[in-house]
Structure formats: C-alpha cells, structure tokens
Amino acid sequence: MMTDRIKRGRNTSTADQRTSPPDQDRARSAVAGRALRPRDWSPVRAVTRRLSPDGTRTVTAPAESPRSAVVDCAVYVDGRRQPGEWNFAEALAAARREESGFVWLGLHEPELAEMTEIAESYGLHELAVEDAVKAQQRPKLERFGEVSFLVLRTARYCEHTELTENSEVVETGQVMLFIGPHFLISVRHGDASRLAPVREELESRQDLLLHGPWAVAYAITDRVVDLYLEVADQLEDDMDVLEIEVFDRQATGRIQRIYQLKRELVEFKRAVMPLQRPLLALTTQMNREVPKEVRRYFRDVQDHLSRTVEQVNSYDDLLNSILQARLAQVTVDQNNDMRKIAAWAAIAAVWTAIAGIYGMNFEFMPELKVAYGYPVVLALMLTISLALYRWFRRNDWL
C-alpha cells in the first residue's frame, strides 16, 4: 500500500513538471535561489541579442576594434634587433633583462586611452603624455625623473608648379621622444617626417645602436634637421622666382604671393628657431644622461641647425626687402598713371575751353560772321593738342 502511494506521488510530480507553465518553473527556480536559463544561453548572446520592430530576434555585429597607433615595436640587444613581434609591455620586460637592451616603440597619432596604457607600463609622466597626444607644443626638452621628453617640429617642402596666393609651401608636424634608461618612444604627428628610413639606417649601424636610446634620439633629430636644410634650399628657389617677378617690368608680381610666402616662412621659423635651446642642452658637458660619444653627434646636428637658422633669418630680411620694393613699385606705378591721366586731361581741357567760349550765347562776338571760322577753330584746337601731346611725351608723362 505504501509502495503504491509513493509510485502515484512520483507519477503525479512528473506530470506536474511536464505540464507546468514556464512562469511556474521560473518561480520555483527563484525560490530555490538560482535563475533558470535556457540551455543555449551565454553572456555574449545575452548582450548582443536584440528584438527588431517586428518582434524577431536579431544579433548585432560586434564593434570594430580601435586602430592601434603602434607602427613598430623592436627590442635591441648589443646593437642588434631581436627577432619576433613584441607587445610593448613584453618588449620592455625583455629589454630590462639585458644590460645593453632597449626598446624602440614607434607610435603614429595615438589616442589618449592607448597612450595612457603605454604610460602606465613605461612610467611616463601624465603632463608629458598629455603633450604627446595634443601635439601642439613648441620644441623643448624636459626631464621627468629618469625619462627625458624631447619635442621636435618637423617640416617638409610641398612641391608646386606655381606659387599662388593659397599655395602651401611648408608642411609641418611634430615628433615627441620619450627617452628612458631602457626605451625610446617616438610619437609622430603628421607626415612631414617619416621615421621608417631612420630605423632602417640605424639597424645597419650596430656601432651607433650600442649607445642605447640616445643614439636613436640623435638619429631622429638629425633626420628632422636635414629636412630643415632641404626646405631652406627649396625656399630659396621660390624667392628667386619672386625677385624676378618683382624687378622684371614685364611681369606682374602680386603682393599676395609675397605675403603668402612670408607666412609660410614664419611657419617654418616656428619649427627651426626654438630648437636651438634643446640642442644646446643636449650638447653641454653638464648633461650626464647623454653618452659622451652621442653628444659629439648632437654637436654636428647643432651646426646644421645653426646654418638653417642663418638661412631663415636672411630669407626673412630678403622677403621684407622684396615686399618693400614691390610696394614702392606700386606707388611709382600709381604716380605714373596719375601723370598720364593729368596729361590727357590737359589736352582735353583745350577743346573744352574753346568750345565753352563759343558756346556762350552772346549777341556781339568776334569771328561769328567769318566764313571759315569753324574749320579755323578746329585746326587751332588740334594744333594745340598735338603740341601738348609732344611736350608730355618728351617729359615722359605719356
């Protein structure tokens, strides 16, 4: 009897489970302290599952991963690049295990989030990180603990067939360098100075890479200053063209083109002139962070920069002279035009004066009854006009 009751109880509970609605199941599960989930449930599906307007289920595509600003990450030991691809954190750890190891991490226009993650791994100061992201700094050299922060303004000459009022002659950008004991992080903004050729050339010079991160800093600075020299030489060609247009009387040299070139020269000066003080600090003997041998290389860069500064200053003075000469020519041309207008007005005044006299309606007037009075007066006006014209031509008024 007891056995039959147990069997009937089991059958009844099984039937109740089969016929119980989903709400009752969820309620029982909630009472039991756990939520009932579908068999195919997963966190990813739960997040991405959405309902469309018609009530059908749709799955949204995952968002695209953000663009990485890392151009290249390399580990160098004893002046040689180590094989393999490196994460920036793993690369720093590997470089610190070697006495002569260091990392060169190249970035191109990084976002703040990615730059902050790198800063946490490499111990970069927040103020320097903010400057590296904004890229609106003038050339400078700052020290944050064991890390030096060097800012460079890059420049590149823009080729153009003809100089106009809107021509872009000089394109500028920025390169920031974080130089630490075992790493160098280069942050590049703009395309005025690409660093891939610098890396390729450096990797062929093991003797220079043996000096560590400061050798890379020298190579990048040397590349930037060499581009300054190229820009300065090509600007000289544009100035020669302007001189020809200004002093050639057959040409029409417009002041707007002179002013545009002067504005581009000012932009170039903002990149060149402030770099003198950081380079001076890098070449002084008081700077113990820079190896002695590398300081010699920086002195060579400083010489090239001094040459560029002299060129820029001379171009500025020459452009001022060209502008003043053109303004003087405009004034002279205006005076010549006024003299021509005055000469023709004097010739026209003869006709106006004689015609005005005979246009007065007086009853008693001489030569009114002369038969040949009309042609005689016309001949007189023409003779006086020709005489005035010849006199003005002789005095370069016409």
Short mmCIF file of C-alpha atoms in Angstrom, two decimals:
data_model
loop_
_atom_site.label_atom_id
_atom_site.label_comp_id
_atom_site.label_asym_id
_atom_site.label_seq_id
_atom_site.Cartn_x
_atom_site.Cartn_y
_atom_site.Cartn_z
CA MET A 1 0.00 0.00 0.00
CA MET A 2 2.76 2.42 0.92
CA THR A 3 4.68 1.49 -2.23
CA ASP A 4 1.66 2.30 -4.45
CA ARG A 5 1.31 5.73 -2.84
CA ILE A 6 4.96 6.53 -3.46
CA LYS A 7 4.66 5.48 -7.12
CA ARG A 8 1.49 7.53 -7.56
CA GLY A 9 3.27 10.53 -5.95
CA ARG A 10 6.21 10.21 -8.29
CA ASN A 11 3.96 9.98 -11.34
CA THR A 12 1.97 12.98 -10.21
CA SER A 13 5.11 15.14 -9.69
CA THR A 14 6.45 14.09 -13.09
CA ALA A 15 3.18 15.04 -14.77
CA ASP A 16 3.10 18.35 -12.96
CA GLN A 17 6.62 19.10 -14.15
CA ARG A 18 5.66 18.34 -17.75
CA THR A 19 2.51 20.45 -17.66
CA SER A 20 3.75 23.34 -15.52
CA PRO A 21 3.99 26.60 -17.41
CA PRO A 22 7.35 28.44 -17.77
CA ASP A 23 6.34 31.09 -15.22
CA GLN A 24 5.89 28.46 -12.55
CA ASP A 25 9.28 26.97 -13.43
CA ARG A 26 10.97 30.34 -13.08
CA ALA A 27 9.14 30.95 -9.81
CA ARG A 28 10.28 27.59 -8.40
CA SER A 29 13.86 28.31 -9.54
CA ALA A 30 13.78 31.76 -7.93
CA VAL A 31 12.60 30.18 -4.69
CA ALA A 32 15.41 27.66 -4.93
CA GLY A 33 17.88 30.59 -5.10
CA ARG A 34 19.06 30.30 -8.72
CA ALA A 35 17.76 31.64 -12.04
CA LEU A 36 16.63 29.25 -14.71
CA ARG A 37 18.45 29.98 -18.02
CA PRO A 38 17.89 28.49 -21.47
CA ARG A 39 20.16 25.68 -22.50
CA ASP A 40 21.76 27.80 -25.28
CA TRP A 41 22.27 30.83 -23.02
CA SER A 42 25.68 32.56 -22.95
CA PRO A 43 26.81 36.01 -21.79
CA VAL A 44 27.77 37.08 -25.34
CA ARG A 45 24.39 36.07 -26.76
CA ALA A 46 22.61 37.78 -23.87
CA VAL A 47 24.41 41.05 -24.57
CA THR A 48 24.13 41.02 -28.36
CA ARG A 49 20.55 39.67 -28.61
CA ARG A 50 18.05 42.41 -29.51
CA LEU A 51 14.44 42.47 -30.68
CA SER A 52 13.64 44.03 -34.04
CA PRO A 53 10.46 46.14 -34.50
CA ASP A 54 8.58 43.15 -35.88
CA GLY A 55 9.39 41.08 -32.79
CA THR A 56 12.02 38.80 -34.35
CA ARG A 57 15.35 38.30 -32.68
CA THR A 58 18.38 39.92 -34.26
CA VAL A 59 22.03 39.63 -33.29
CA THR A 60 24.13 42.81 -33.58
CA ALA A 61 27.58 42.60 -35.11
CA PRO A 62 30.48 43.15 -32.69
CA ALA A 63 32.06 46.60 -32.76
CA GLU A 64 35.28 47.03 -34.71
CA SER A 65 38.43 47.09 -32.65
CA PRO A 66 40.03 50.56 -32.39
CA ARG A 67 43.01 51.38 -34.60
CA SER A 68 46.34 50.76 -32.93
CA ALA A 69 48.85 53.60 -33.10
CA VAL A 70 51.83 51.23 -32.80
CA VAL A 71 53.83 51.38 -36.03
CA ASP A 72 56.73 49.24 -34.88
CA CYS A 73 58.00 47.79 -31.61
CA ALA A 74 61.52 46.39 -31.56
CA VAL A 75 63.95 45.14 -28.93
CA TYR A 76 67.66 45.80 -29.44
CA VAL A 77 70.40 43.97 -27.57
CA ASP A 78 74.09 44.79 -28.18
CA GLY A 79 73.06 46.95 -31.12
CA ARG A 80 71.11 44.21 -32.90
CA ARG A 81 67.39 43.86 -33.37
CA GLN A 82 65.93 40.79 -31.78
CA PRO A 83 63.66 38.64 -33.97
CA GLY A 84 59.93 38.30 -33.43
CA GLU A 85 56.95 40.53 -32.88
CA TRP A 86 56.69 42.18 -29.46
CA ASN A 87 53.98 43.63 -27.31
CA PHE A 88 55.13 46.92 -25.81
CA ALA A 89 54.95 45.55 -22.23
CA GLU A 90 56.70 42.28 -23.08
CA ALA A 91 59.35 44.18 -25.03
CA LEU A 92 60.20 46.38 -22.05
CA ALA A 93 60.47 43.36 -19.77
CA ALA A 94 62.79 41.62 -22.23
CA ALA A 95 64.97 44.74 -22.61
CA ARG A 96 65.35 45.14 -18.86
CA ARG A 97 66.68 41.61 -18.57
CA GLU A 98 69.67 42.63 -20.69
CA GLU A 99 72.20 45.25 -19.61
CA SER A 100 72.55 46.66 -23.14
CA GLY A 101 68.95 46.11 -24.17
CA PHE A 102 66.39 48.77 -25.02
CA VAL A 103 63.04 49.13 -26.77
CA TRP A 104 62.17 51.45 -29.65
CA LEU A 105 58.40 51.84 -29.71
CA GLY A 106 57.11 53.85 -32.67
CA LEU A 107 53.64 55.45 -32.48
CA HIS A 108 51.67 57.47 -35.01
CA GLU A 109 48.98 59.84 -33.69
CA PRO A 110 47.94 57.74 -30.67
CA GLU A 111 44.65 58.16 -28.85
CA LEU A 112 44.62 59.14 -25.19
CA ALA A 113 43.42 55.71 -23.99
CA GLU A 114 46.19 53.81 -25.74
CA MET A 115 48.81 56.36 -24.74
CA THR A 116 47.69 56.12 -21.12
CA GLU A 117 48.07 52.33 -21.18
CA ILE A 118 51.59 52.66 -22.56
CA ALA A 119 52.41 55.34 -19.99
CA GLU A 120 51.44 53.01 -17.15
CA SER A 121 53.78 50.32 -18.43
CA TYR A 122 56.73 52.63 -19.09
CA GLY A 123 56.27 55.05 -16.18
CA LEU A 124 55.66 58.22 -18.23
CA HIS A 125 54.55 61.44 -16.57
CA GLU A 126 50.94 62.48 -17.18
CA LEU A 127 51.90 66.01 -18.31
CA ALA A 128 54.23 64.65 -20.98
CA VAL A 129 51.57 62.16 -22.09
CA GLU A 130 49.04 64.95 -22.49
CA ASP A 131 51.50 66.95 -24.61
CA ALA A 132 52.23 63.92 -26.77
CA VAL A 133 48.54 63.37 -27.53
CA LYS A 134 47.62 67.00 -28.23
CA ALA A 135 50.68 67.68 -30.43
CA GLN A 136 50.53 71.45 -30.05
CA GLN A 137 53.92 72.03 -28.47
CA ARG A 138 56.96 74.05 -29.45
CA PRO A 139 60.39 72.37 -29.48
CA LYS A 140 61.59 71.77 -25.93
CA LEU A 141 63.47 69.39 -23.64
CA GLU A 142 62.04 68.42 -20.25
CA ARG A 143 63.06 65.94 -17.58
CA PHE A 144 60.61 63.79 -15.61
CA GLY A 145 62.61 61.62 -13.22
CA GLU A 146 64.66 59.19 -15.32
CA VAL A 147 62.71 59.99 -18.50
CA SER A 148 63.62 62.86 -20.84
CA PHE A 149 60.91 64.35 -23.04
CA LEU A 150 62.11 65.93 -26.30
CA VAL A 151 59.71 67.73 -28.66
CA LEU A 152 60.64 68.36 -32.30
CA ARG A 153 58.74 70.23 -35.01
CA THR A 154 59.07 68.55 -38.39
CA ALA A 155 58.92 70.33 -41.75
CA ARG A 156 58.58 69.24 -45.36
CA TYR A 157 58.59 71.22 -48.61
CA CYS A 158 55.40 70.93 -50.67
CA GLU A 159 56.06 70.72 -54.38
CA HIS A 160 54.07 73.16 -56.55
CA THR A 161 54.24 74.24 -60.17
CA GLU A 162 53.47 77.88 -59.44
CA LEU A 163 53.41 79.99 -56.31
CA THR A 164 49.90 81.39 -55.77
CA GLU A 165 48.08 83.27 -53.03
CA ASN A 166 46.94 79.95 -51.48
CA SER A 167 49.95 77.72 -52.07
CA GLU A 168 51.06 75.53 -49.19
CA VAL A 169 54.84 75.74 -49.34
CA VAL A 170 55.86 74.19 -45.99
CA GLU A 171 54.02 71.34 -44.25
CA THR A 172 54.80 70.93 -40.55
CA GLY A 173 54.23 68.20 -37.99
CA GLN A 174 55.62 67.02 -34.67
CA VAL A 175 57.73 64.23 -33.23
CA MET A 176 57.87 63.63 -29.46
CA LEU A 177 60.52 61.42 -27.92
CA PHE A 178 60.35 59.72 -24.51
CA ILE A 179 63.90 58.66 -23.69
CA GLY A 180 64.38 56.34 -20.72
CA PRO A 181 67.12 54.02 -19.47
CA HIS A 182 65.85 51.03 -21.47
CA PHE A 183 63.43 52.52 -24.00
CA LEU A 184 62.71 55.22 -26.54
CA ILE A 185 59.12 56.01 -27.53
CA SER A 186 58.66 58.11 -30.65
CA VAL A 187 55.25 59.71 -31.14
CA ARG A 188 54.78 61.14 -34.64
CA HIS A 189 52.04 63.53 -35.75
CA GLY A 190 51.63 64.33 -39.43
CA ASP A 191 53.59 63.00 -42.40
CA ALA A 192 56.25 65.70 -42.62
CA SER A 193 58.98 63.33 -41.39
CA ARG A 194 58.60 59.56 -41.58
CA LEU A 195 60.85 57.56 -39.28
CA ALA A 196 60.99 54.27 -41.18
CA PRO A 197 64.14 55.33 -43.11
CA VAL A 198 65.78 56.31 -39.82
CA ARG A 199 65.09 52.88 -38.31
CA GLU A 200 66.36 51.12 -41.43
CA GLU A 201 69.58 53.13 -41.47
CA LEU A 202 70.18 52.73 -37.74
CA GLU A 203 69.77 48.96 -37.85
CA SER A 204 72.66 48.84 -40.32
CA ARG A 205 74.93 50.70 -37.84
CA GLN A 206 75.49 48.44 -34.88
CA ASP A 207 78.27 50.69 -33.53
CA LEU A 208 75.81 53.56 -33.09
CA LEU A 209 73.00 51.45 -31.62
CA LEU A 210 75.38 50.24 -28.93
CA HIS A 211 74.95 53.67 -27.29
CA GLY A 212 71.31 52.89 -26.48
CA PRO A 213 68.17 55.03 -26.72
CA TRP A 214 70.07 58.32 -27.02
CA ALA A 215 71.58 57.09 -30.28
CA VAL A 216 68.06 56.71 -31.66
CA ALA A 217 67.19 60.19 -30.38
CA TYR A 218 70.22 61.58 -32.25
CA ALA A 219 69.28 59.81 -35.48
CA ILE A 220 65.70 61.15 -35.38
CA THR A 221 66.88 64.69 -34.57
CA ASP A 222 69.44 64.53 -37.36
CA ARG A 223 66.74 63.43 -39.80
CA VAL A 224 64.48 66.32 -38.80
CA VAL A 225 67.26 68.92 -39.12
CA ASP A 226 68.35 67.52 -42.50
CA LEU A 227 64.82 68.07 -43.73
CA TYR A 228 65.12 71.66 -42.48
CA LEU A 229 68.11 72.13 -44.79
CA GLU A 230 66.19 70.71 -47.75
CA VAL A 231 63.24 73.02 -47.10
CA ALA A 232 65.54 76.03 -46.78
CA ASP A 233 67.27 75.28 -50.09
CA GLN A 234 63.96 74.88 -51.93
CA LEU A 235 62.55 78.04 -50.38
CA GLU A 236 65.47 79.89 -51.92
CA ASP A 237 64.27 78.84 -55.39
CA ASP A 238 60.83 80.30 -54.68
CA MET A 239 62.39 83.54 -53.54
CA ASP A 240 64.44 83.76 -56.74
CA VAL A 241 61.22 83.47 -58.75
CA LEU A 242 59.63 86.22 -56.68
CA GLU A 243 62.62 88.51 -57.24
CA ILE A 244 62.37 88.03 -60.99
CA GLU A 245 58.67 88.82 -60.96
CA VAL A 246 59.11 91.91 -58.82
CA PHE A 247 62.02 93.52 -60.68
CA ASP A 248 61.01 92.46 -64.18
CA ARG A 249 58.89 95.29 -65.56
CA GLN A 250 57.06 92.96 -67.95
CA ALA A 251 55.95 90.61 -65.15
CA THR A 252 53.03 91.14 -62.80
CA GLY A 253 54.32 90.26 -59.34
CA ARG A 254 51.38 90.40 -56.94
CA ILE A 255 51.87 91.34 -53.33
CA GLN A 256 49.59 88.48 -52.19
CA ARG A 257 52.13 85.90 -53.36
CA ILE A 258 54.93 87.62 -51.48
CA TYR A 259 52.80 87.75 -48.36
CA GLN A 260 51.86 84.06 -48.70
CA LEU A 261 55.50 83.02 -48.92
CA LYS A 262 56.26 85.18 -45.90
CA ARG A 263 53.54 83.41 -43.91
CA GLU A 264 54.96 80.02 -44.88
CA LEU A 265 58.40 81.21 -43.83
CA VAL A 266 57.01 82.24 -40.43
CA GLU A 267 55.59 78.72 -40.00
CA PHE A 268 59.00 77.31 -40.86
CA LYS A 269 60.68 79.61 -38.34
CA ARG A 270 58.41 78.31 -35.58
CA ALA A 271 59.87 74.86 -36.19
CA VAL A 272 63.51 75.87 -36.54
CA MET A 273 64.21 78.70 -34.12
CA PRO A 274 63.02 77.20 -30.77
CA LEU A 275 65.03 74.01 -31.33
CA GLN A 276 68.31 75.82 -30.63
CA ARG A 277 67.91 75.75 -26.84
CA PRO A 278 67.10 71.99 -26.52
CA LEU A 279 70.06 71.10 -28.73
CA LEU A 280 72.32 73.33 -26.68
CA ALA A 281 71.19 71.50 -23.54
CA LEU A 282 71.91 68.12 -25.16
CA THR A 283 75.44 69.08 -26.22
CA THR A 284 76.60 70.66 -22.97
CA GLN A 285 79.00 68.72 -20.78
CA MET A 286 76.73 69.20 -17.78
CA ASN A 287 74.23 66.80 -19.34
CA ARG A 288 75.29 63.41 -17.96
CA GLU A 289 72.27 61.49 -19.29
CA VAL A 290 73.53 61.70 -22.86
CA PRO A 291 76.60 59.50 -23.52
CA LYS A 292 79.76 61.43 -24.35
CA GLU A 293 80.06 59.91 -27.81
CA VAL A 294 76.45 60.75 -28.66
CA ARG A 295 76.97 64.36 -27.55
CA ARG A 296 79.51 64.70 -30.35
CA TYR A 297 76.88 63.63 -32.84
CA PHE A 298 74.44 66.15 -31.40
CA ARG A 299 77.03 68.90 -31.91
CA ASP A 300 77.04 68.09 -35.61
CA VAL A 301 73.24 68.41 -35.64
CA GLN A 302 73.56 71.74 -33.86
CA ASP A 303 75.92 73.00 -36.58
CA HIS A 304 73.38 72.08 -39.26
CA LEU A 305 70.63 73.79 -37.30
CA SER A 306 72.73 76.96 -36.97
CA ARG A 307 73.16 77.03 -40.74
CA THR A 308 69.41 76.68 -41.20
CA VAL A 309 68.75 79.48 -38.71
CA GLU A 310 71.07 81.80 -40.63
CA GLN A 311 69.31 80.95 -43.89
CA VAL A 312 65.87 81.56 -42.41
CA ASN A 313 66.91 84.92 -40.97
CA SER A 314 68.39 86.00 -44.31
CA TYR A 315 65.24 84.87 -46.13
CA ASP A 316 63.12 86.88 -43.75
CA ASP A 317 65.16 90.03 -44.39
CA LEU A 318 65.15 89.41 -48.13
CA LEU A 319 61.39 88.92 -48.21
CA ASN A 320 60.92 92.18 -46.32
CA SER A 321 63.10 93.92 -48.90
CA ILE A 322 61.17 92.34 -51.77
CA LEU A 323 57.89 93.38 -50.20
CA GLN A 324 59.09 96.95 -49.66
CA ALA A 325 60.42 97.11 -53.21
CA ARG A 326 57.11 95.90 -54.59
CA LEU A 327 55.20 98.44 -52.53
CA ALA A 328 57.50 101.17 -53.83
CA GLN A 329 56.90 99.97 -57.37
CA VAL A 330 53.15 100.09 -56.83
CA THR A 331 53.46 103.68 -55.61
CA VAL A 332 55.58 104.63 -58.62
CA ASP A 333 53.12 102.93 -60.99
CA GLN A 334 50.27 104.85 -59.40
CA ASN A 335 52.16 108.13 -59.83
CA ASN A 336 52.81 107.29 -63.48
CA ASP A 337 49.14 106.57 -64.01
CA MET A 338 48.20 109.85 -62.38
CA ARG A 339 50.61 111.75 -64.64
CA LYS A 340 49.13 110.11 -67.72
CA ILE A 341 45.61 110.95 -66.60
CA ALA A 342 46.64 114.53 -65.89
CA ALA A 343 48.30 114.86 -69.33
CA TRP A 344 45.24 113.63 -71.20
CA ALA A 345 43.03 115.84 -69.06
CA ALA A 346 45.15 118.86 -70.05
CA ILE A 347 44.79 118.01 -73.73
CA ALA A 348 41.02 117.58 -73.36
CA ALA A 349 40.83 120.90 -71.47
CA VAL A 350 41.91 122.80 -74.61
CA TRP A 351 38.93 121.56 -76.56
CA THR A 352 36.62 122.08 -73.62
CA ALA A 353 37.79 125.66 -73.06
CA ILE A 354 37.49 126.82 -76.68
CA ALA A 355 34.14 125.04 -77.18
CA GLY A 356 32.91 126.54 -73.93
CA ILE A 357 33.77 130.07 -75.05
CA TYR A 358 31.94 129.69 -78.35
CA GLY A 359 29.07 128.04 -76.60
CA MET A 360 28.18 131.29 -74.78
CA ASN A 361 25.15 132.90 -76.42
CA PHE A 362 26.39 136.48 -76.69
CA GLU A 363 24.95 138.66 -79.48
CA PHE A 364 28.17 140.55 -80.18
CA MET A 365 31.01 138.08 -80.51
CA PRO A 366 34.11 138.27 -82.78
CA GLU A 367 34.56 135.87 -85.71
CA LEU A 368 30.91 134.83 -85.69
CA LYS A 369 30.36 136.04 -89.24
CA VAL A 370 33.66 134.75 -90.69
CA ALA A 371 33.11 132.22 -93.48
CA TYR A 372 35.98 129.95 -92.46
CA GLY A 373 35.65 130.40 -88.71
CA TYR A 374 34.58 126.82 -87.96
CA PRO A 375 37.48 124.97 -89.66
CA VAL A 376 39.97 127.55 -88.34
CA VAL A 377 38.88 126.92 -84.75
CA LEU A 378 39.08 123.13 -85.21
CA ALA A 379 42.57 123.45 -86.68
CA LEU A 380 43.62 125.65 -83.78
CA MET A 381 42.38 123.13 -81.19
CA LEU A 382 44.09 120.24 -82.98
CA THR A 383 47.39 122.16 -83.23
CA ILE A 384 47.40 123.00 -79.53
CA SER A 385 46.54 119.38 -78.61
CA LEU A 386 49.39 117.99 -80.75
CA ALA A 387 51.81 120.45 -79.22
CA LEU A 388 50.78 119.43 -75.71
CA TYR A 389 50.99 115.75 -76.58
CA ARG A 390 54.55 116.17 -77.95
CA TRP A 391 55.60 118.09 -74.86
CA PHE A 392 54.18 115.46 -72.49
CA ARG A 393 55.87 112.66 -74.43
CA ARG A 394 59.19 114.45 -74.24
CA ASN A 395 58.84 114.66 -70.43
CA ASP A 396 57.75 111.01 -70.08
CA TRP A 397 54.26 111.83 -69.00
CA LEU A 398 52.75 109.82 -71.83
#
